[in-house]
Amino acid sequence: MAILNALIKKESLHIIRDPRTLLITLLMPLVLLLLFGFAISTEVRNIRICAVVDRHTDETRAILERFRNNEYFDFQGLVASTEQNRMLEEGLTDAILILRTATGNMESQIIVDASNTTMAQAATGYIESMVSGQSGNSPIISSTLYNPQLKSSYNFVPGIMGMIFILICAIMTSVSIVREKETGTLNLLIVSPIRAATIILGKLIPYFILSAVILAIVLMLAYGVLGMPYSPASIVNVVLFSLLYILLSLSIGLLISALVRTQLAALIVSAVAFMLPVVMLSGMIFPIDNLPIVLQWVSAVIPARWYIAAMRKIMVQEIGIGFLVGELTILASTTAVLLTLAIVKFKSAVR
Amino acid sequence: MNNSEYAITVKDLTKKFGDFTAVDRITFDVRKGEIFGFLGANGAGKTTAMRMLCGLSVPTSGNGRVAGFDIVRQAEMIKRRIGYMSQNFSLYQNLTAEENLRLFGTIYGLSDREIKTRSQRLFQDLDMESMRGKRVGDIPVGWKQKLAFVAATIHLPEIVFLDEPTGGVDPVTRRKFWELIYKATADGMTVFVTTHYLDEAEYCNRVSIMVDGRIEALDSPDNLKKRYDADTMDEVFRMVAKNAKRAE
């Protein structure tokens, strides 16, 4: 026990006395959250649009008036039908709305510059609903649950959390252990009578505490600044899932440290083998259902996918833990397997 | 307790990695209180042999006893009774000199009081009072090396293993370091040291020279020089190692 305390104290001193790394570790989640929560958003605003109308009616005037007054659009006025292609080709506008009333019934057509697909998809959707909404006899009544304003922070906060803990736990733990391999201090610990389990705990505990602090910061931001829906029950579930996920990420870090020799290798393995899949395949940014089927299979083995899915359910839908048995089982068993594997590998690596 | 006159006895110790025989049936003993020099070119198998003695690596065959305990079955007992200092005087660079000593003292099961009194005395003996509160990373290399030795011996081990303890250090500092080693043996400690510097071999009571995994010569420096009709250990080494097949 005294030995474990001494090791934890040593590790804590190392963390505190490397203020640059500590600062990055604490600031990175902050910056990522604010960046994704505020600055980067999948909402599309200020779509530039022109209209081509062959003969004005009350209907077309009403439609154009709606575009003029909508904050999502920057209505650039009417253009001649001969101009429409040039406007798009020269990038002077994002979309052209064509209204034909000469036949009696109104026909409409939307032409969108899809060089930015996200913008094009969103714009098409908006324009369609604005044109058809006018007639007032749309058969579909849609209501958006859980995130009626479609705030992108609701979508990103769970994703960012899934990334941050992999980043901090896996990279920091593996680099700190491998650094001891490089400098030779790990050898000193191994020739001493300390048990391997004590060495492992001496590494895991300080980084677990640091991660818990980061979790607290992230949650304060998520609830206080980004306005995630709040309820005591959901917070308890969030903390529970996150601590499990932190343990999982620490196990990954430990496993990496047992397999590589240099800090650089540890960094690359953590970043390439774990960070990229998390960003690309976990559903953090790109919906898993949109992935090719093979990548969907691959994503099933990425723990972040299950954590992020669970976090979305807990944080956004605020559903109880009873609905999350699947995610919980997967995360818990993955953690158990990874931790066991890491300990076995670490022990054999230090022998 | 180990009542024999030997601190280390090794018989036919062998370590193979696949087809490669790193250590090939070496046999030797080290008396208690002796300074035993373990010489050999890079790749001759010194470090592998030393790792087996420290309980870090399991021999393929052969056996050995360190501090009276079997190196295979009682490695944990051995670890309590030895000290180890490695090539780059590895200590925790971000901890102060005192914090390093306290850490290693605690690891070897010393009480806070013991650590306090011992490190106090050691800092005074080494004239290192001013270095106590400095981070090891900021301490000059010569002092760092002494500190590493002190940290390796703070629990008063029966045997201390020094793996290239003077690498990259100037001759004057090396000489001072050897004074420290002599002092430790005067207190009854056994010293097992590997080195590149052949002038240092002269400081040892006995030396062994390893070539391609085997011990090719083992005696006191004076006897070796007589046998090979050489003036210095350097010449002895060159004659013994001239047929080495493994590259540097």
Coordinates of C-alpha atoms in Angstrom, one line a residue:
Chain A
M1 CA 0.0 0.0 0.0
A2 CA 2.8 2.4 0.9
I3 CA 4.5 1.5 -2.3
L4 CA 1.4 2.1 -4.4
N5 CA 1.0 5.5 -2.7
A6 CA 4.6 6.3 -3.4
L7 CA 4.1 5.4 -7.1
I8 CA 0.9 7.4 -7.4
K9 CA 2.5 10.4 -5.8
K10 CA 5.5 10.1 -8.2
E11 CA 3.2 9.9 -11.2
S12 CA 1.1 12.9 -9.9
L13 CA 4.3 15.0 -9.5
H14 CA 5.2 14.1 -13.0
I15 CA 1.9 15.2 -14.3
I16 CA 1.9 18.4 -12.3
R17 CA 5.5 19.3 -13.1
D18 CA 4.9 19.0 -16.9
P19 CA 2.6 22.0 -17.1
R20 CA 2.7 22.2 -20.8
T21 CA 1.3 18.7 -21.2
L22 CA -1.2 19.3 -18.4
L23 CA -2.4 22.5 -20.0
I24 CA -2.9 20.8 -23.3
T25 CA -4.7 18.0 -21.7
L26 CA -7.1 20.2 -19.9
L27 CA -7.6 22.8 -22.7
M28 CA -8.0 20.4 -25.5
P29 CA -11.4 19.1 -24.4
L30 CA -12.5 22.6 -23.8
V31 CA -11.4 23.8 -27.2
L32 CA -12.8 20.8 -29.0
L33 CA -16.2 21.1 -27.2
L34 CA -16.5 24.8 -27.9
L35 CA -15.3 24.4 -31.5
F36 CA -17.7 21.6 -32.3
G37 CA -20.5 22.9 -30.1
F38 CA -20.5 26.4 -31.5
A39 CA -18.4 27.1 -34.5
I40 CA -18.7 23.9 -36.5
S41 CA -22.3 23.1 -37.1
T42 CA -24.1 21.1 -39.7
E43 CA -26.8 23.7 -39.8
V44 CA -26.7 25.7 -43.1
R45 CA -27.4 29.4 -43.1
N46 CA -27.2 32.2 -45.6
I47 CA -28.0 30.2 -48.7
R48 CA -27.9 32.5 -51.7
I49 CA -30.9 32.0 -53.9
C50 CA -32.2 33.5 -57.1
A51 CA -35.6 33.0 -58.6
V52 CA -36.7 32.6 -62.2
V53 CA -40.4 33.3 -62.7
D54 CA -42.2 33.3 -66.1
R55 CA -45.4 35.0 -64.9
H56 CA -46.1 36.3 -61.5
T57 CA -49.2 35.2 -59.6
D58 CA -50.2 35.8 -56.0
E59 CA -48.8 32.4 -55.3
T60 CA -45.3 33.2 -56.6
R61 CA -45.2 36.6 -54.9
A62 CA -46.1 35.0 -51.6
I63 CA -43.4 32.3 -52.1
L64 CA -40.7 34.9 -52.9
E65 CA -41.8 37.1 -50.0
R66 CA -41.1 34.1 -47.7
F67 CA -37.6 33.7 -49.0
R68 CA -36.9 37.4 -48.6
N69 CA -37.9 37.2 -44.9
N70 CA -36.2 34.0 -44.0
E71 CA -32.9 34.2 -42.1
Y72 CA -31.6 31.0 -43.7
F73 CA -31.7 32.5 -47.1
D74 CA -30.0 35.4 -48.8
F75 CA -32.6 36.2 -51.5
Q76 CA -30.7 37.7 -54.5
G77 CA -33.8 38.7 -56.5
L78 CA -35.2 37.6 -59.9
V79 CA -33.0 36.7 -62.8
A80 CA -33.8 35.9 -66.4
S81 CA -33.9 32.3 -67.4
T82 CA -31.0 32.8 -69.7
E83 CA -28.9 34.0 -66.8
Q84 CA -29.5 31.1 -64.5
N85 CA -26.8 28.8 -65.7
R86 CA -24.2 31.6 -65.7
M87 CA -25.1 32.5 -62.1
L88 CA -24.4 28.9 -60.9
E89 CA -21.4 28.4 -63.1
E90 CA -19.7 31.6 -61.8
G91 CA -20.7 30.8 -58.3
L92 CA -22.7 33.9 -57.8
T93 CA -25.5 32.0 -56.2
D94 CA -26.1 28.7 -54.5
A95 CA -29.5 27.8 -55.7
I96 CA -32.0 28.8 -58.4
L97 CA -35.7 28.4 -57.8
I98 CA -37.7 28.2 -61.0
L99 CA -41.5 28.8 -60.8
R100 CA -43.6 28.3 -63.9
T101 CA -47.2 29.4 -63.9
A102 CA -47.8 29.9 -67.6
T103 CA -49.7 26.6 -67.9
G104 CA -52.2 27.6 -65.2
N105 CA -50.9 25.3 -62.4
M106 CA -47.7 26.3 -60.7
E107 CA -44.7 24.0 -61.5
S108 CA -41.5 24.5 -59.6
Q109 CA -38.0 23.3 -60.0
I110 CA -34.9 23.7 -57.8
I111 CA -31.4 23.7 -59.2
V112 CA -28.7 23.5 -56.5
D113 CA -24.9 23.8 -56.7
A114 CA -23.9 20.5 -55.1
S115 CA -20.2 21.1 -55.0
N116 CA -20.8 21.3 -51.3
T117 CA -23.1 18.3 -50.7
T118 CA -24.0 19.2 -47.1
M119 CA -25.1 22.6 -48.2
A120 CA -26.9 21.3 -51.2
Q121 CA -28.9 18.7 -49.3
A122 CA -29.9 21.1 -46.6
A123 CA -30.8 23.8 -49.1
T124 CA -32.9 21.5 -51.2
G125 CA -34.8 20.4 -48.1
Y126 CA -35.4 24.0 -46.9
I127 CA -36.5 25.2 -50.3
E128 CA -38.9 22.3 -50.9
S129 CA -40.6 22.8 -47.6
M130 CA -40.8 26.6 -48.1
V131 CA -42.3 26.2 -51.6
S132 CA -44.7 23.4 -50.7
G133 CA -45.5 24.8 -47.2
Q134 CA -47.1 27.7 -49.0
S135 CA -49.8 25.7 -50.6
G136 CA -50.8 24.6 -47.1
N137 CA -52.0 21.2 -48.1
S138 CA -48.9 19.1 -47.5
P139 CA -50.0 15.6 -46.4
I140 CA -46.9 15.1 -44.1
I141 CA -46.9 16.6 -40.7
S142 CA -43.4 16.2 -39.2
S143 CA -42.4 16.8 -35.6
T144 CA -38.8 16.5 -34.5
L145 CA -38.3 14.8 -31.1
Y146 CA -35.5 15.2 -28.6
N147 CA -33.7 18.0 -30.5
P148 CA -36.5 20.1 -32.1
Q149 CA -34.1 22.9 -32.9
L150 CA -31.7 20.4 -34.5
K151 CA -28.8 21.9 -32.5
S152 CA -25.6 20.3 -33.7
S153 CA -24.1 20.5 -30.2
Y154 CA -26.6 17.8 -29.1
N155 CA -25.0 15.6 -31.8
F156 CA -21.4 16.5 -31.2
V157 CA -21.0 16.6 -27.4
P158 CA -21.3 12.8 -27.1
G159 CA -19.0 12.3 -30.0
I160 CA -16.4 14.7 -28.6
M161 CA -16.5 12.9 -25.3
G162 CA -16.0 9.6 -27.1
M163 CA -12.9 11.0 -28.7
I164 CA -11.4 13.0 -25.8
F165 CA -11.1 10.0 -23.5
I166 CA -9.5 7.8 -26.0
L167 CA -7.1 10.6 -26.8
I168 CA -6.2 11.5 -23.2
C169 CA -6.3 8.1 -21.6
A170 CA -4.7 6.0 -24.4
I171 CA -2.1 8.5 -25.4
M172 CA -1.1 9.8 -22.0
T173 CA -1.0 6.4 -20.3
S174 CA 0.9 4.7 -23.1
V175 CA 3.4 7.6 -23.6
S176 CA 4.1 7.9 -19.9
I177 CA 4.8 4.2 -19.5
V178 CA 6.9 4.0 -22.7
R179 CA 8.8 7.1 -21.6
E180 CA 9.9 5.1 -18.5
K181 CA 10.9 2.3 -20.8
E182 CA 13.1 4.7 -22.8
T183 CA 14.7 6.4 -19.8
G184 CA 15.2 3.1 -18.1
T185 CA 13.3 3.9 -14.9
L186 CA 10.9 1.1 -15.7
N187 CA 13.8 -1.3 -15.4
L188 CA 14.4 0.0 -11.9
L189 CA 10.9 -0.7 -11.0
I190 CA 11.0 -4.2 -12.5
V191 CA 14.2 -5.2 -10.7
S192 CA 12.6 -4.0 -7.4
P193 CA 10.4 -6.3 -5.4
I194 CA 7.3 -4.4 -6.6
R195 CA 4.6 -6.6 -8.1
A196 CA 3.7 -5.9 -11.7
A197 CA 0.1 -5.3 -10.6
T198 CA 1.3 -2.5 -8.3
I199 CA 3.2 -0.9 -11.2
I200 CA 0.1 -1.0 -13.3
L201 CA -2.2 0.4 -10.6
G202 CA 0.4 3.1 -10.0
K203 CA 0.0 4.2 -13.6
L204 CA -3.8 3.7 -14.0
I205 CA -5.0 5.4 -10.8
P206 CA -3.4 8.9 -11.4
Y207 CA -4.6 9.0 -15.0
F208 CA -8.1 7.7 -14.0
I209 CA -8.3 10.7 -11.6
L210 CA -7.1 13.1 -14.2
S211 CA -9.7 11.8 -16.6
A212 CA -12.4 12.1 -14.0
V213 CA -11.4 15.8 -13.6
I214 CA -11.6 16.2 -17.4
L215 CA -15.0 14.5 -17.3
A216 CA -16.2 17.1 -14.8
I217 CA -15.0 20.0 -16.9
V218 CA -16.6 18.5 -20.0
L219 CA -19.9 18.0 -18.3
M220 CA -19.9 21.5 -16.8
L221 CA -19.4 22.9 -20.3
A222 CA -22.0 20.6 -21.9
Y223 CA -24.7 21.4 -19.4
G224 CA -23.8 25.0 -18.5
V225 CA -22.6 26.4 -21.8
L226 CA -23.9 24.2 -24.6
G227 CA -27.3 23.7 -22.9
M228 CA -27.5 20.0 -23.1
P229 CA -30.8 18.8 -21.6
Y230 CA -30.3 18.2 -17.9
S231 CA -31.8 15.7 -15.4
P232 CA -30.1 14.2 -12.3
A233 CA -30.9 10.7 -13.5
S234 CA -29.2 11.2 -16.9
I235 CA -26.2 12.8 -15.2
V236 CA -25.7 9.7 -13.0
N237 CA -25.9 7.5 -16.1
V238 CA -23.5 9.7 -18.1
V239 CA -20.9 9.6 -15.3
L240 CA -21.3 5.8 -14.9
F241 CA -20.9 5.2 -18.6
S242 CA -18.0 7.6 -18.9
L243 CA -16.0 6.2 -16.0
L244 CA -16.4 2.7 -17.6
Y245 CA -15.3 4.2 -20.9
I246 CA -12.3 5.9 -19.2
L247 CA -11.3 2.6 -17.8
L248 CA -11.5 1.0 -21.2
S249 CA -9.4 3.7 -22.7
L250 CA -6.8 3.3 -20.0
S251 CA -6.6 -0.4 -20.8
I252 CA -6.0 0.5 -24.4
G253 CA -3.1 2.8 -23.3
L254 CA -1.7 0.1 -21.1
L255 CA -1.9 -2.5 -23.9
I256 CA -0.2 -0.1 -26.4
S257 CA 2.6 0.5 -23.9
A258 CA 3.3 -3.2 -23.5
L259 CA 3.6 -3.6 -27.3
V260 CA 5.8 -0.7 -28.4
R261 CA 9.2 0.5 -27.4
T262 CA 9.3 4.2 -28.2
Q263 CA 7.2 7.2 -27.2
L264 CA 6.8 8.1 -30.9
A265 CA 5.5 4.6 -31.7
A266 CA 3.1 4.8 -28.8
L267 CA 1.8 8.2 -30.1
I268 CA 1.4 6.9 -33.6
V269 CA -0.3 3.7 -32.6
S270 CA -2.7 5.6 -30.3
A271 CA -3.4 8.2 -32.9
V272 CA -3.7 6.1 -36.0
A273 CA -5.0 2.9 -34.7
F274 CA -7.4 4.4 -32.2
M275 CA -8.1 8.1 -33.0
L276 CA -8.8 7.8 -36.7
P277 CA -11.3 5.0 -36.4
V278 CA -13.0 6.8 -33.6
V279 CA -13.4 10.0 -35.7
M280 CA -14.4 8.2 -38.9
L281 CA -16.2 5.1 -37.8
S282 CA -17.8 5.7 -34.5
G283 CA -20.7 7.7 -35.7
M284 CA -19.2 10.8 -34.1
I285 CA -19.4 12.8 -37.3
F286 CA -20.6 10.4 -40.0
P287 CA -23.8 8.4 -39.3
I288 CA -23.0 4.7 -39.1
D289 CA -26.0 3.8 -41.3
N290 CA -24.4 5.8 -44.1
L291 CA -21.2 3.7 -44.0
P292 CA -20.5 0.9 -46.5
I293 CA -21.6 -2.4 -45.0
V294 CA -18.1 -3.6 -44.5
L295 CA -17.1 -0.5 -42.5
Q296 CA -20.3 -0.9 -40.5
W297 CA -19.0 -4.3 -39.4
V298 CA -15.6 -2.8 -38.6
S299 CA -17.3 0.0 -36.6
A300 CA -18.9 -2.7 -34.4
V301 CA -15.5 -3.4 -32.8
I302 CA -14.8 0.2 -32.0
P303 CA -15.7 0.8 -28.4
A304 CA -16.3 4.5 -29.0
R305 CA -19.2 3.6 -31.3
W306 CA -21.1 2.0 -28.4
Y307 CA -20.1 4.7 -25.9
I308 CA -21.2 7.5 -28.3
A309 CA -24.5 5.7 -29.1
A310 CA -25.2 5.3 -25.4
M311 CA -24.2 8.9 -24.6
R312 CA -26.7 10.2 -27.3
K313 CA -29.4 8.1 -25.8
I314 CA -28.7 9.3 -22.3
M315 CA -27.8 12.9 -22.9
V316 CA -30.2 13.8 -25.7
Q317 CA -33.1 11.3 -25.3
E318 CA -32.6 11.1 -21.5
I319 CA -33.7 7.5 -21.4
G320 CA -33.1 5.2 -18.5
I321 CA -30.3 2.8 -18.2
G322 CA -32.7 -0.1 -18.8
F323 CA -32.6 0.7 -22.5
L324 CA -28.9 0.6 -22.6
V325 CA -28.2 -2.9 -21.5
G326 CA -26.7 -3.8 -24.9
E327 CA -24.2 -0.9 -24.9
L328 CA -23.4 -1.4 -21.3
T329 CA -22.7 -5.1 -21.8
I330 CA -20.5 -4.5 -24.8
L331 CA -18.5 -1.8 -23.1
A332 CA -18.1 -3.7 -19.9
S333 CA -17.0 -6.9 -21.6
T334 CA -14.6 -5.1 -23.9
T335 CA -13.1 -3.4 -20.9
A336 CA -12.7 -6.7 -19.1
V337 CA -11.1 -8.3 -22.1
L338 CA -8.8 -5.4 -22.9
L339 CA -7.7 -4.9 -19.3
T340 CA -6.9 -8.6 -18.8
L341 CA -5.0 -8.7 -22.1
A342 CA -3.1 -5.5 -21.2
I343 CA -2.1 -6.9 -17.8
V344 CA -1.0 -10.2 -19.2
K345 CA 1.0 -8.5 -22.0
F346 CA 2.4 -6.0 -19.6
K347 CA 3.5 -8.6 -17.1
S348 CA 5.1 -10.7 -19.8
A349 CA 6.8 -7.6 -21.3
V350 CA 8.4 -6.7 -18.0
R351 CA 9.6 -10.3 -17.4
Chain B
M1 CA 20.2 -16.1 5.1
N2 CA 23.1 -16.8 2.8
N3 CA 25.8 -18.3 4.9
S4 CA 28.2 -19.4 2.1
E5 CA 31.2 -17.4 1.3
Y6 CA 29.7 -16.7 -2.2
A7 CA 27.3 -13.9 -3.1
I8 CA 26.7 -15.3 -6.5
T9 CA 27.3 -18.8 -7.9
V10 CA 26.5 -19.7 -11.5
K11 CA 26.7 -23.0 -13.2
D12 CA 26.3 -23.7 -17.0
L13 CA 24.0 -20.7 -17.3
T14 CA 22.6 -20.5 -20.9
K15 CA 20.1 -18.3 -22.6
K16 CA 18.9 -18.9 -26.1
F17 CA 16.7 -16.7 -28.2
G18 CA 15.5 -19.0 -31.0
D19 CA 18.7 -20.3 -32.7
F20 CA 20.8 -17.6 -31.2
T21 CA 22.7 -18.5 -28.1
A22 CA 23.2 -15.2 -26.2
V23 CA 24.8 -16.7 -23.2
D24 CA 26.6 -20.0 -23.6
R25 CA 27.1 -22.2 -20.5
I26 CA 28.8 -19.7 -18.3
T27 CA 30.1 -20.8 -14.9
F28 CA 31.6 -18.5 -12.2
D29 CA 31.2 -17.4 -8.6
V30 CA 31.5 -14.1 -6.9
R31 CA 32.7 -13.9 -3.3
K32 CA 31.0 -11.8 -0.7
G33 CA 32.4 -8.3 -0.5
E34 CA 34.2 -8.7 -3.9
I35 CA 34.2 -6.2 -6.8
F36 CA 33.6 -8.4 -9.8
G37 CA 34.1 -6.9 -13.2
F38 CA 32.1 -8.3 -16.0
L39 CA 33.8 -7.4 -19.3
G40 CA 32.9 -8.0 -22.9
A41 CA 32.2 -6.2 -26.1
N42 CA 28.8 -5.1 -27.0
G43 CA 26.7 -8.1 -27.9
A44 CA 28.9 -10.5 -26.0
G45 CA 26.0 -11.4 -23.7
K46 CA 26.8 -9.3 -20.6
T47 CA 23.5 -7.7 -20.2
T48 CA 21.6 -10.9 -20.9
A49 CA 23.6 -12.7 -18.2
M50 CA 23.0 -9.8 -15.8
R51 CA 19.3 -9.8 -16.4
M52 CA 19.1 -13.5 -15.6
L53 CA 21.0 -12.9 -12.3
C54 CA 18.6 -10.1 -11.4
G55 CA 15.6 -12.3 -12.0
L56 CA 14.5 -10.3 -15.0
S57 CA 15.0 -13.1 -17.5
V58 CA 14.6 -16.9 -17.2
P59 CA 17.6 -19.0 -18.2
T60 CA 17.1 -21.6 -20.9
S61 CA 19.2 -24.0 -18.9
G62 CA 21.8 -24.1 -16.1
N63 CA 21.3 -22.6 -12.7
G64 CA 22.5 -20.0 -10.4
R65 CA 22.1 -18.6 -6.9
V66 CA 22.2 -15.0 -6.0
A67 CA 22.3 -14.0 -2.3
G68 CA 21.6 -17.6 -1.5
F69 CA 18.5 -17.9 -3.6
D70 CA 17.7 -19.7 -6.8
I71 CA 17.5 -17.3 -9.7
V72 CA 14.6 -19.2 -11.3
R73 CA 12.4 -20.2 -8.4
Q74 CA 13.2 -17.5 -5.9
A75 CA 13.5 -14.4 -8.1
E76 CA 11.3 -12.4 -5.8
M77 CA 13.5 -13.1 -2.7
I78 CA 16.5 -12.0 -4.8
K79 CA 14.9 -8.8 -5.8
R80 CA 14.7 -7.7 -2.1
R81 CA 18.4 -8.3 -1.6
I82 CA 19.9 -6.6 -4.6
G83 CA 20.3 -3.1 -5.9
Y84 CA 20.4 -2.2 -9.6
M85 CA 21.8 0.7 -11.4
S86 CA 21.6 0.9 -15.2
Q87 CA 23.5 2.6 -18.0
N88 CA 21.9 6.0 -18.1
F89 CA 21.7 6.5 -14.3
S90 CA 18.0 6.4 -14.8
L91 CA 16.2 8.3 -12.0
Y92 CA 13.0 10.2 -12.4
Q93 CA 14.1 13.5 -14.0
N94 CA 11.1 15.4 -12.9
L95 CA 11.5 14.5 -9.2
T96 CA 14.1 16.1 -6.9
A97 CA 17.1 14.2 -5.6
E98 CA 15.4 13.7 -2.3
E99 CA 12.1 12.6 -3.8
N100 CA 13.9 10.0 -5.8
L101 CA 15.6 8.6 -2.8
R102 CA 12.3 8.6 -0.9
L103 CA 10.6 6.8 -3.7
F104 CA 13.2 4.0 -4.0
G105 CA 13.4 3.8 -0.2
T106 CA 9.7 3.2 0.0
I107 CA 9.7 0.7 -2.9
Y108 CA 12.3 -1.4 -1.0
G109 CA 10.2 -1.3 2.2
L110 CA 12.1 1.2 4.3
S111 CA 10.2 3.2 6.9
D112 CA 9.9 7.0 6.6
R113 CA 12.3 7.4 9.5
E114 CA 14.9 5.1 8.0
I115 CA 14.7 6.9 4.7
K116 CA 15.1 10.3 6.4
T117 CA 18.1 9.4 8.4
R118 CA 19.8 7.5 5.6
S119 CA 19.3 10.1 3.0
Q120 CA 20.4 12.8 5.4
R121 CA 23.6 11.0 6.0
L122 CA 24.2 10.1 2.3
F123 CA 23.7 13.7 1.2
Q124 CA 26.2 14.9 3.9
D125 CA 28.7 12.1 3.0
L126 CA 28.5 13.0 -0.7
D127 CA 28.6 16.7 -0.1
M128 CA 25.3 17.0 -2.0
E129 CA 23.3 19.0 0.5
S130 CA 22.8 21.7 -2.1
M131 CA 21.4 19.3 -4.6
R132 CA 18.7 17.8 -2.4
G133 CA 15.8 19.9 -3.5
K134 CA 16.9 20.1 -7.2
R135 CA 15.2 18.2 -9.9
V136 CA 17.4 15.4 -11.1
G137 CA 17.1 16.7 -14.7
D138 CA 18.9 19.8 -13.6
I139 CA 21.7 18.1 -11.7
P140 CA 25.1 17.8 -13.5
V141 CA 25.8 14.3 -14.8
G142 CA 28.5 13.4 -12.3
W143 CA 26.3 14.1 -9.4
K144 CA 23.4 12.4 -11.1
Q145 CA 25.5 9.2 -11.3
K146 CA 26.4 9.3 -7.6
L147 CA 22.8 9.9 -6.8
A148 CA 21.7 6.9 -8.9
F149 CA 24.2 4.7 -7.0
V150 CA 22.9 6.0 -3.7
A151 CA 19.3 5.3 -4.8
A152 CA 20.3 1.8 -5.9
T153 CA 21.9 1.1 -2.5
I154 CA 19.6 3.0 -0.1
H155 CA 18.2 -0.3 1.2
L156 CA 21.7 -1.7 1.9
P157 CA 21.5 -4.6 -0.6
E158 CA 23.8 -7.6 -0.2
I159 CA 24.8 -7.3 -3.9
V160 CA 24.6 -4.3 -6.2
F161 CA 24.5 -4.8 -10.0
L162 CA 26.0 -1.9 -12.0
D163 CA 25.3 -2.0 -15.7
E164 CA 27.8 0.3 -17.4
P165 CA 27.6 2.7 -14.5
T166 CA 30.2 5.2 -15.9
G167 CA 29.1 5.4 -19.5
G168 CA 29.7 8.8 -21.0
V169 CA 31.4 10.3 -17.9
D170 CA 34.8 11.9 -17.8
P171 CA 37.7 10.1 -16.2
V172 CA 37.9 12.3 -13.1
T173 CA 34.2 11.8 -12.3
R174 CA 34.7 8.1 -13.0
R175 CA 37.5 7.9 -10.5
K176 CA 35.3 9.6 -7.9
F177 CA 32.5 7.2 -8.6
W178 CA 34.9 4.3 -8.0
E179 CA 35.7 5.7 -4.6
L180 CA 32.0 5.4 -3.9
I181 CA 32.0 1.8 -4.9
Y182 CA 35.0 1.0 -2.7
K183 CA 33.3 2.6 0.2
A184 CA 30.3 0.4 -0.4
T185 CA 32.4 -2.8 -0.4
A186 CA 34.1 -1.7 2.8
D187 CA 30.6 -1.9 4.3
G188 CA 30.4 -5.5 3.1
M189 CA 28.4 -5.0 -0.1
T190 CA 29.2 -7.2 -3.1
V191 CA 29.6 -5.3 -6.4
F192 CA 28.9 -6.8 -9.8
V193 CA 29.8 -4.3 -12.5
T194 CA 29.9 -4.4 -16.3
T195 CA 32.0 -1.8 -18.0
H196 CA 33.4 -0.7 -21.4
Y197 CA 36.3 1.1 -19.8
L198 CA 39.2 -1.3 -19.4
D199 CA 41.1 1.0 -17.1
E200 CA 38.2 0.4 -14.7
A201 CA 38.9 -3.3 -14.8
E202 CA 42.0 -2.6 -12.8
Y203 CA 39.8 -1.4 -9.9
C204 CA 38.1 -4.8 -9.7
N205 CA 39.2 -7.7 -7.5
R206 CA 38.5 -10.1 -10.3
V207 CA 37.3 -9.8 -13.8
S208 CA 35.7 -12.1 -16.3
I209 CA 35.9 -11.5 -20.1
M210 CA 33.0 -12.6 -22.1
V211 CA 33.4 -13.4 -25.8
D212 CA 30.5 -14.5 -28.0
G213 CA 28.4 -15.6 -25.0
R214 CA 31.2 -17.6 -23.3
I215 CA 33.5 -16.6 -20.5
E216 CA 37.0 -16.8 -22.0
A217 CA 39.0 -15.6 -19.1
L218 CA 38.4 -15.1 -15.4
D219 CA 41.0 -14.0 -12.8
S220 CA 42.4 -11.0 -10.9
P221 CA 43.6 -8.3 -13.2
D222 CA 47.3 -8.9 -12.2
N223 CA 47.1 -12.7 -12.9
L224 CA 45.5 -12.0 -16.2
K225 CA 48.2 -9.6 -17.2
K226 CA 50.8 -12.1 -16.2
R227 CA 49.2 -14.9 -18.1
Y228 CA 48.9 -12.9 -21.3
D229 CA 52.2 -11.2 -20.8
A230 CA 50.5 -7.8 -21.1
D231 CA 51.0 -4.4 -19.4
T232 CA 47.4 -3.3 -19.3
M233 CA 44.0 -4.8 -19.2
D234 CA 43.3 -3.2 -22.5
E235 CA 46.0 -5.5 -24.1
V236 CA 44.6 -8.5 -22.2
F237 CA 41.1 -7.8 -23.5
R238 CA 42.3 -7.4 -27.1
M239 CA 44.1 -10.8 -27.0
V240 CA 41.2 -12.6 -25.4
A241 CA 38.6 -11.0 -27.7
K242 CA 40.5 -11.1 -30.9
N243 CA 38.7 -14.2 -32.2
A244 CA 35.3 -12.8 -31.5
K245 CA 32.8 -13.5 -34.3
R246 CA 29.9 -11.4 -33.2
A247 CA 30.0 -7.9 -34.5
E248 CA 30.2 -4.8 -32.3

